[in-house]
Amino acid sequence: MKILKFGGTSVGSVESIKAVLGIVKKSYEAGEQPLVVLSAMSGVTNLLTKMAEDASQGKPFQDDLKDLEEKHFDVVKKLIAVKFQNPVLTRLKLLMNELEDLLQGVASLKELSNQSKDLIISYGERCSNYLVAKIMEQEIPVSEYINASYYVKTDSNFGNAHLNEPLTTQLIQALAQTHAGKLLFVTGFIGSNEEGRMTTLGRGGSDYTAAIFGSVLNASAIEIWTDVNGMLTADPRIVKKAFSLPVLSYTEAMELSYFGAKVIYPPTMVPAFMKKIPIVIRNTFEPELAGTTIQFETEKSAYPIKGISSISDVSVLNLTGSGMVGKSGFSGRLFTLLAREQINVILITQSSSEHSITFAVNPNDAQKAKLLIQNEFELELLANKLSMPVIEDNLSILAIVGEHMKRTPGMSGKLFHALGRNGINVRAIAQGSSEFNISVIINKEDLSKALNAVHDAFFAELKKTLYVFNVGTGNIGSTLFNQLHKQHDFLLEQNDVEIKVVGIANSRRMYFNTEGIDLANWKETVEQHGEVADLGSFIATMQAMNLPNCVFIDNTASKLPSTYYESIFKSNISIVTCNKIANSGDYAQYKMLHETARKHGVDFFYETNVGAGLPIVRVLKDLMMSGDRLLRIEAILSGTISYIFNNFKGDASFYDVVKKAQELGYTEPDPRDDLGGIDFMRKMLILARDAGYPIEADEVALGNILPENCLKATSVDEFYAELLKSEDYFNALKTDAAQQGKVIRYIGTLEDGKVSISLQMVDEQHPFYALSGSDNIISFTTERYKERPLVVKGPGAGAEVTAGGVFADLVNVGA
Ligand code: ADP
Ligand code: ASP
Ligand code: MG
């Protein structure tokens, strides 16, 4: 025989009940001799609890009662043939009347005991099972409703009763005998004490009922049918990437469910484990899927852990004091006290000096625990051997679970790295001695971020999601969006990276969407649905969203975003930027930003600050990091100036070449901004700093390209006029070079910590001789690359390559 247990979500509506009937019928017809255990219809237990509480506070409950009745009647009307409806409706009506009387009683007494509450909520399971049994009876006449409270015997711990196993075993065995051949629909969740008073087995307890029946009747399997595809690697409501686990051991399932995986009630594992009966968690709405099998042996999976679970709301009590040092009886006394008073201690950690004990409880129990401790340890408190217990609220527990963790080193390192990198503060840690689980206590507001970050870290073969906030939608920003849009599927398939742009701002508008903005029409979305832009509030919103693996992209040319970089790093958000301002300002600022990023474990990538998409910054860092020693850098890092000197040959006049460069869009509006070498200087400055030299802009020896008169001109037009007048000057340079068989190049050099940029003439031997177009070139002479320097060459400007560089930085974040 087999136990088929269906949860509230599986009997929540007419449609879902149809699905349940289909599954039961199939099993029955296949000769599996199913015994069905049902929960209350979804939401009903909560509703009954609310009604009981309302009644006890003198609040009306009649409307809710009406809704409850309707919910059940509706199913009768839709799933039972008209001629059979009456007796069923009558019986349900009777149950509703009883319930009303009870609630009325609670209302008159203005008192609600746990005992009355259990009786009231038992109506949920009693109605649903009766109802579904009656529906099934139409097709399978041997269907019969069973009120399990007559068979499941418990103690009198109302609300969370403990099983009287011997008695229950006897009664269920007897039931099986008298009802052989029947198709039973058994109420989950409810039982009764010795006096026959209704008890419940704890919220979610229908699973446990299923295991109790399965164990007594030696079922071949206990199937828990619910609304997800088995036990998943994490709570799917929080971690969208959670996936179903094919196999788990009882211990693993127990740990995951104990730490919050609601899909199965933890005590369920015990009876099944004792008899080695597999528990199979399956999806009522996708019955063709295999779901999760919980069995005796664990199976090694491709991942070091099985899953991550969490309890979203716990309170923590801290006890400190010298009175605990070396007193072996102290924690014994403490936890015996709490156990006696039915306070469930979820997690305990004790510092090695024994100066403090921290334990987590349900928030509803915290105050009570504190008072109990104050009473029990009154003397110690008076003698100052113990400080007053302190309660901390709004905390959550996150636990990673897996039997194979034990034999895999580095698990806690990985966990703490993922948390630390995302700025999640760990308040306390506990590792079960079994090493099946490591649990951490964190702030409640960080839970969702933590779960997702830890999930990404442990299931790394899975896709990683980067959440991107981008400011600046000019040439580079919009090109980047195009590239991201085009590459989305490729990245996901080939690199398992998903990039979601969740915030976009330009100088006019800003727009957010945590699901990711559709990059096919970001422009319209931002224009039409965005709010008025404000950089400060854009950044504040980004910080408040508290997303894992978060990246801020500065695609602007303005100074303002850089004033926020420090605060962004402090929120554990990485920065990718093509904006040079932050890195080329004061050295102190450069240093502070780099240190802040490092301290917070986030990335600061700016490959496009030098040579657009060419790998220059990265190459330099790799050389330094791998222990090579930099001797010299020589570089041409201005695409504009490259273009100008590459074309200033033969008959060409300098004036014409500059004009042409401007027409082609290669120059700044005032070409002197390029020809003055300032931009080039900034790039050299960044390289020098990355190479470890604390250098300031005014220490760079910047040689002039332009004669005095051109520099002094007060407008662009005047500048061109002066340029025309200086034709002789430039021609002399050109002829001079040509006569020597050389070409003119504007070259930056870093050597011995000194940076200079100057016009030079180089001959054919020089690697920069053959540079063409607007290319950039850089040569690194190092201890390793001494004879033949390492040269990087290619297009050093343009929206496509620059956006490509930003893209590459982005993909490398967190790698
Ligand atoms: P039922 O009504 O069938 O008893 P529950 O609501 O008690 O269903 O449990 C199923 C729910 O548990 C799922 O809908 C899912 O949202 C939640 N859940 C939380 N953690 C997990 C997990 N690790 N795996 C699967 N489901 C989980
Ligand atoms: N109906 C009960 C509850 O909601 C029992 C269960 O669903 O397992 O807790
Ligand atoms: Mg449940």
JSON list of C-alpha atoms in Angstrom, two decimals, residues 1-8 10-11 17-39 128-129 132 136 140 144 182-189 206-215 217-226 264 268 277-284 287 290:
[
{"chain": "A", "resi": 1, "resn": "MET", "atom": "CA", "xyz": [0.00, 0.00, 0.00]},
{"chain": "A", "resi": 2, "resn": "LYS", "atom": "CA", "xyz": [0.89, 3.61, -0.43]},
{"chain": "A", "resi": 3, "resn": "ILE", "atom": "CA", "xyz": [0.11, 6.82, 1.39]},
{"chain": "A", "resi": 4, "resn": "LEU", "atom": "CA", "xyz": [-0.90, 9.77, -0.75]},
{"chain": "A", "resi": 5, "resn": "LYS", "atom": "CA", "xyz": [-0.90, 13.01, 1.18]},
{"chain": "A", "resi": 6, "resn": "PHE", "atom": "CA", "xyz": [-2.21, 16.18, -0.45]},
{"chain": "A", "resi": 7, "resn": "GLY", "atom": "CA", "xyz": [-1.48, 19.58, 1.07]},
{"chain": "A", "resi": 8, "resn": "GLY", "atom": "CA", "xyz": [-3.79, 22.56, 1.30]},
{"chain": "A", "resi": 10, "resn": "SER", "atom": "CA", "xyz": [-3.66, 20.69, -3.69]},
{"chain": "A", "resi": 11, "resn": "VAL", "atom": "CA", "xyz": [-7.20, 20.92, -2.33]},
{"chain": "A", "resi": 17, "resn": "ILE", "atom": "CA", "xyz": [-9.30, 18.92, -6.36]},
{"chain": "A", "resi": 18, "resn": "LYS", "atom": "CA", "xyz": [-9.88, 17.51, -9.84]},
{"chain": "A", "resi": 19, "resn": "ALA", "atom": "CA", "xyz": [-6.14, 16.98, -10.18]},
{"chain": "A", "resi": 20, "resn": "VAL", "atom": "CA", "xyz": [-6.07, 15.22, -6.79]},
{"chain": "A", "resi": 21, "resn": "LEU", "atom": "CA", "xyz": [-8.93, 12.92, -7.79]},
{"chain": "A", "resi": 22, "resn": "GLY", "atom": "CA", "xyz": [-7.09, 12.02, -10.97]},
{"chain": "A", "resi": 23, "resn": "ILE", "atom": "CA", "xyz": [-3.95, 11.03, -9.06]},
{"chain": "A", "resi": 24, "resn": "VAL", "atom": "CA", "xyz": [-5.86, 9.04, -6.44]},
{"chain": "A", "resi": 25, "resn": "LYS", "atom": "CA", "xyz": [-7.90, 7.23, -9.04]},
{"chain": "A", "resi": 26, "resn": "LYS", "atom": "CA", "xyz": [-4.88, 6.27, -11.05]},
{"chain": "A", "resi": 27, "resn": "SER", "atom": "CA", "xyz": [-3.15, 4.87, -7.99]},
{"chain": "A", "resi": 28, "resn": "TYR", "atom": "CA", "xyz": [-6.28, 3.01, -6.91]},
{"chain": "A", "resi": 29, "resn": "GLU", "atom": "CA", "xyz": [-6.79, 1.50, -10.34]},
{"chain": "A", "resi": 30, "resn": "ALA", "atom": "CA", "xyz": [-3.15, 0.49, -10.52]},
{"chain": "A", "resi": 31, "resn": "GLY", "atom": "CA", "xyz": [-3.74, -1.60, -7.40]},
{"chain": "A", "resi": 32, "resn": "GLU", "atom": "CA", "xyz": [-1.45, 0.49, -5.20]},
{"chain": "A", "resi": 33, "resn": "GLN", "atom": "CA", "xyz": [-4.03, 0.40, -2.40]},
{"chain": "A", "resi": 34, "resn": "PRO", "atom": "CA", "xyz": [-3.68, 4.07, -1.62]},
{"chain": "A", "resi": 35, "resn": "LEU", "atom": "CA", "xyz": [-4.63, 5.64, 1.68]},
{"chain": "A", "resi": 36, "resn": "VAL", "atom": "CA", "xyz": [-5.24, 9.35, 1.21]},
{"chain": "A", "resi": 37, "resn": "VAL", "atom": "CA", "xyz": [-4.43, 12.01, 3.79]},
{"chain": "A", "resi": 38, "resn": "LEU", "atom": "CA", "xyz": [-5.67, 15.52, 3.14]},
{"chain": "A", "resi": 39, "resn": "SER", "atom": "CA", "xyz": [-4.99, 18.90, 4.69]},
{"chain": "A", "resi": 128, "resn": "SER", "atom": "CA", "xyz": [-12.04, 18.92, 3.33]},
{"chain": "A", "resi": 129, "resn": "ASN", "atom": "CA", "xyz": [-11.68, 15.17, 3.82]},
{"chain": "A", "resi": 132, "resn": "VAL", "atom": "CA", "xyz": [-13.33, 15.00, -1.15]},
{"chain": "A", "resi": 136, "resn": "MET", "atom": "CA", "xyz": [-14.59, 10.38, -5.01]},
{"chain": "A", "resi": 140, "resn": "ILE", "atom": "CA", "xyz": [-15.10, 4.80, -6.45]},
{"chain": "A", "resi": 144, "resn": "GLU", "atom": "CA", "xyz": [-14.78, 6.61, 2.93]},
{"chain": "A", "resi": 182, "resn": "LYS", "atom": "CA", "xyz": [-11.78, 0.67, 1.28]},
{"chain": "A", "resi": 183, "resn": "LEU", "atom": "CA", "xyz": [-10.33, 3.85, -0.16]},
{"chain": "A", "resi": 184, "resn": "LEU", "atom": "CA", "xyz": [-9.86, 5.98, 2.94]},
{"chain": "A", "resi": 185, "resn": "PHE", "atom": "CA", "xyz": [-9.65, 9.77, 3.11]},
{"chain": "A", "resi": 186, "resn": "VAL", "atom": "CA", "xyz": [-7.99, 10.51, 6.42]},
{"chain": "A", "resi": 187, "resn": "THR", "atom": "CA", "xyz": [-7.81, 13.92, 8.06]},
{"chain": "A", "resi": 188, "resn": "GLY", "atom": "CA", "xyz": [-4.26, 15.13, 8.45]},
{"chain": "A", "resi": 189, "resn": "PHE", "atom": "CA", "xyz": [-3.02, 17.26, 11.31]},
{"chain": "A", "resi": 206, "resn": "SER", "atom": "CA", "xyz": [-0.67, 16.62, 7.91]},
{"chain": "A", "resi": 207, "resn": "ASP", "atom": "CA", "xyz": [2.64, 15.41, 6.53]},
{"chain": "A", "resi": 208, "resn": "TYR", "atom": "CA", "xyz": [3.28, 13.84, 9.89]},
{"chain": "A", "resi": 209, "resn": "THR", "atom": "CA", "xyz": [-0.12, 12.13, 9.89]},
{"chain": "A", "resi": 210, "resn": "ALA", "atom": "CA", "xyz": [0.81, 10.61, 6.53]},
{"chain": "A", "resi": 211, "resn": "ALA", "atom": "CA", "xyz": [4.08, 9.27, 7.94]},
{"chain": "A", "resi": 212, "resn": "ILE", "atom": "CA", "xyz": [2.35, 7.87, 11.03]},
{"chain": "A", "resi": 213, "resn": "PHE", "atom": "CA", "xyz": [-0.14, 5.93, 8.91]},
{"chain": "A", "resi": 214, "resn": "GLY", "atom": "CA", "xyz": [2.60, 4.91, 6.48]},
{"chain": "A", "resi": 215, "resn": "SER", "atom": "CA", "xyz": [4.78, 3.58, 9.23]},
{"chain": "A", "resi": 217, "resn": "LEU", "atom": "CA", "xyz": [0.75, 0.16, 7.82]},
{"chain": "A", "resi": 218, "resn": "ASN", "atom": "CA", "xyz": [4.22, -0.55, 6.38]},
{"chain": "A", "resi": 219, "resn": "ALA", "atom": "CA", "xyz": [3.49, 1.46, 3.27]},
{"chain": "A", "resi": 220, "resn": "SER", "atom": "CA", "xyz": [5.81, 1.06, 0.32]},
{"chain": "A", "resi": 221, "resn": "ALA", "atom": "CA", "xyz": [6.03, 4.84, 0.00]},
{"chain": "A", "resi": 222, "resn": "ILE", "atom": "CA", "xyz": [4.72, 8.01, 1.56]},
{"chain": "A", "resi": 223, "resn": "GLU", "atom": "CA", "xyz": [3.95, 10.47, -1.18]},
{"chain": "A", "resi": 224, "resn": "ILE", "atom": "CA", "xyz": [3.63, 14.12, -0.20]},
{"chain": "A", "resi": 225, "resn": "TRP", "atom": "CA", "xyz": [1.81, 15.90, -3.01]},
{"chain": "A", "resi": 226, "resn": "THR", "atom": "CA", "xyz": [2.18, 19.66, -3.04]},
{"chain": "A", "resi": 264, "resn": "ILE", "atom": "CA", "xyz": [7.69, 19.09, 4.56]},
{"chain": "A", "resi": 268, "resn": "THR", "atom": "CA", "xyz": [7.50, 13.50, 9.30]},
{"chain": "A", "resi": 277, "resn": "ILE", "atom": "CA", "xyz": [9.99, 3.97, 4.02]},
{"chain": "A", "resi": 278, "resn": "PRO", "atom": "CA", "xyz": [10.82, 6.40, 1.23]},
{"chain": "A", "resi": 279, "resn": "ILE", "atom": "CA", "xyz": [9.07, 9.76, 1.28]},
{"chain": "A", "resi": 280, "resn": "VAL", "atom": "CA", "xyz": [8.44, 11.15, -2.17]},
{"chain": "A", "resi": 281, "resn": "ILE", "atom": "CA", "xyz": [7.58, 14.82, -2.60]},
{"chain": "A", "resi": 282, "resn": "ARG", "atom": "CA", "xyz": [5.67, 15.45, -5.80]},
{"chain": "A", "resi": 283, "resn": "ASN", "atom": "CA", "xyz": [3.79, 18.16, -7.63]},
{"chain": "A", "resi": 284, "resn": "THR", "atom": "CA", "xyz": [0.02, 17.68, -7.92]},
{"chain": "A", "resi": 287, "resn": "PRO", "atom": "CA", "xyz": [2.30, 14.61, -11.76]},
{"chain": "A", "resi": 290, "resn": "ALA", "atom": "CA", "xyz": [9.50, 12.41, -10.38]}
]
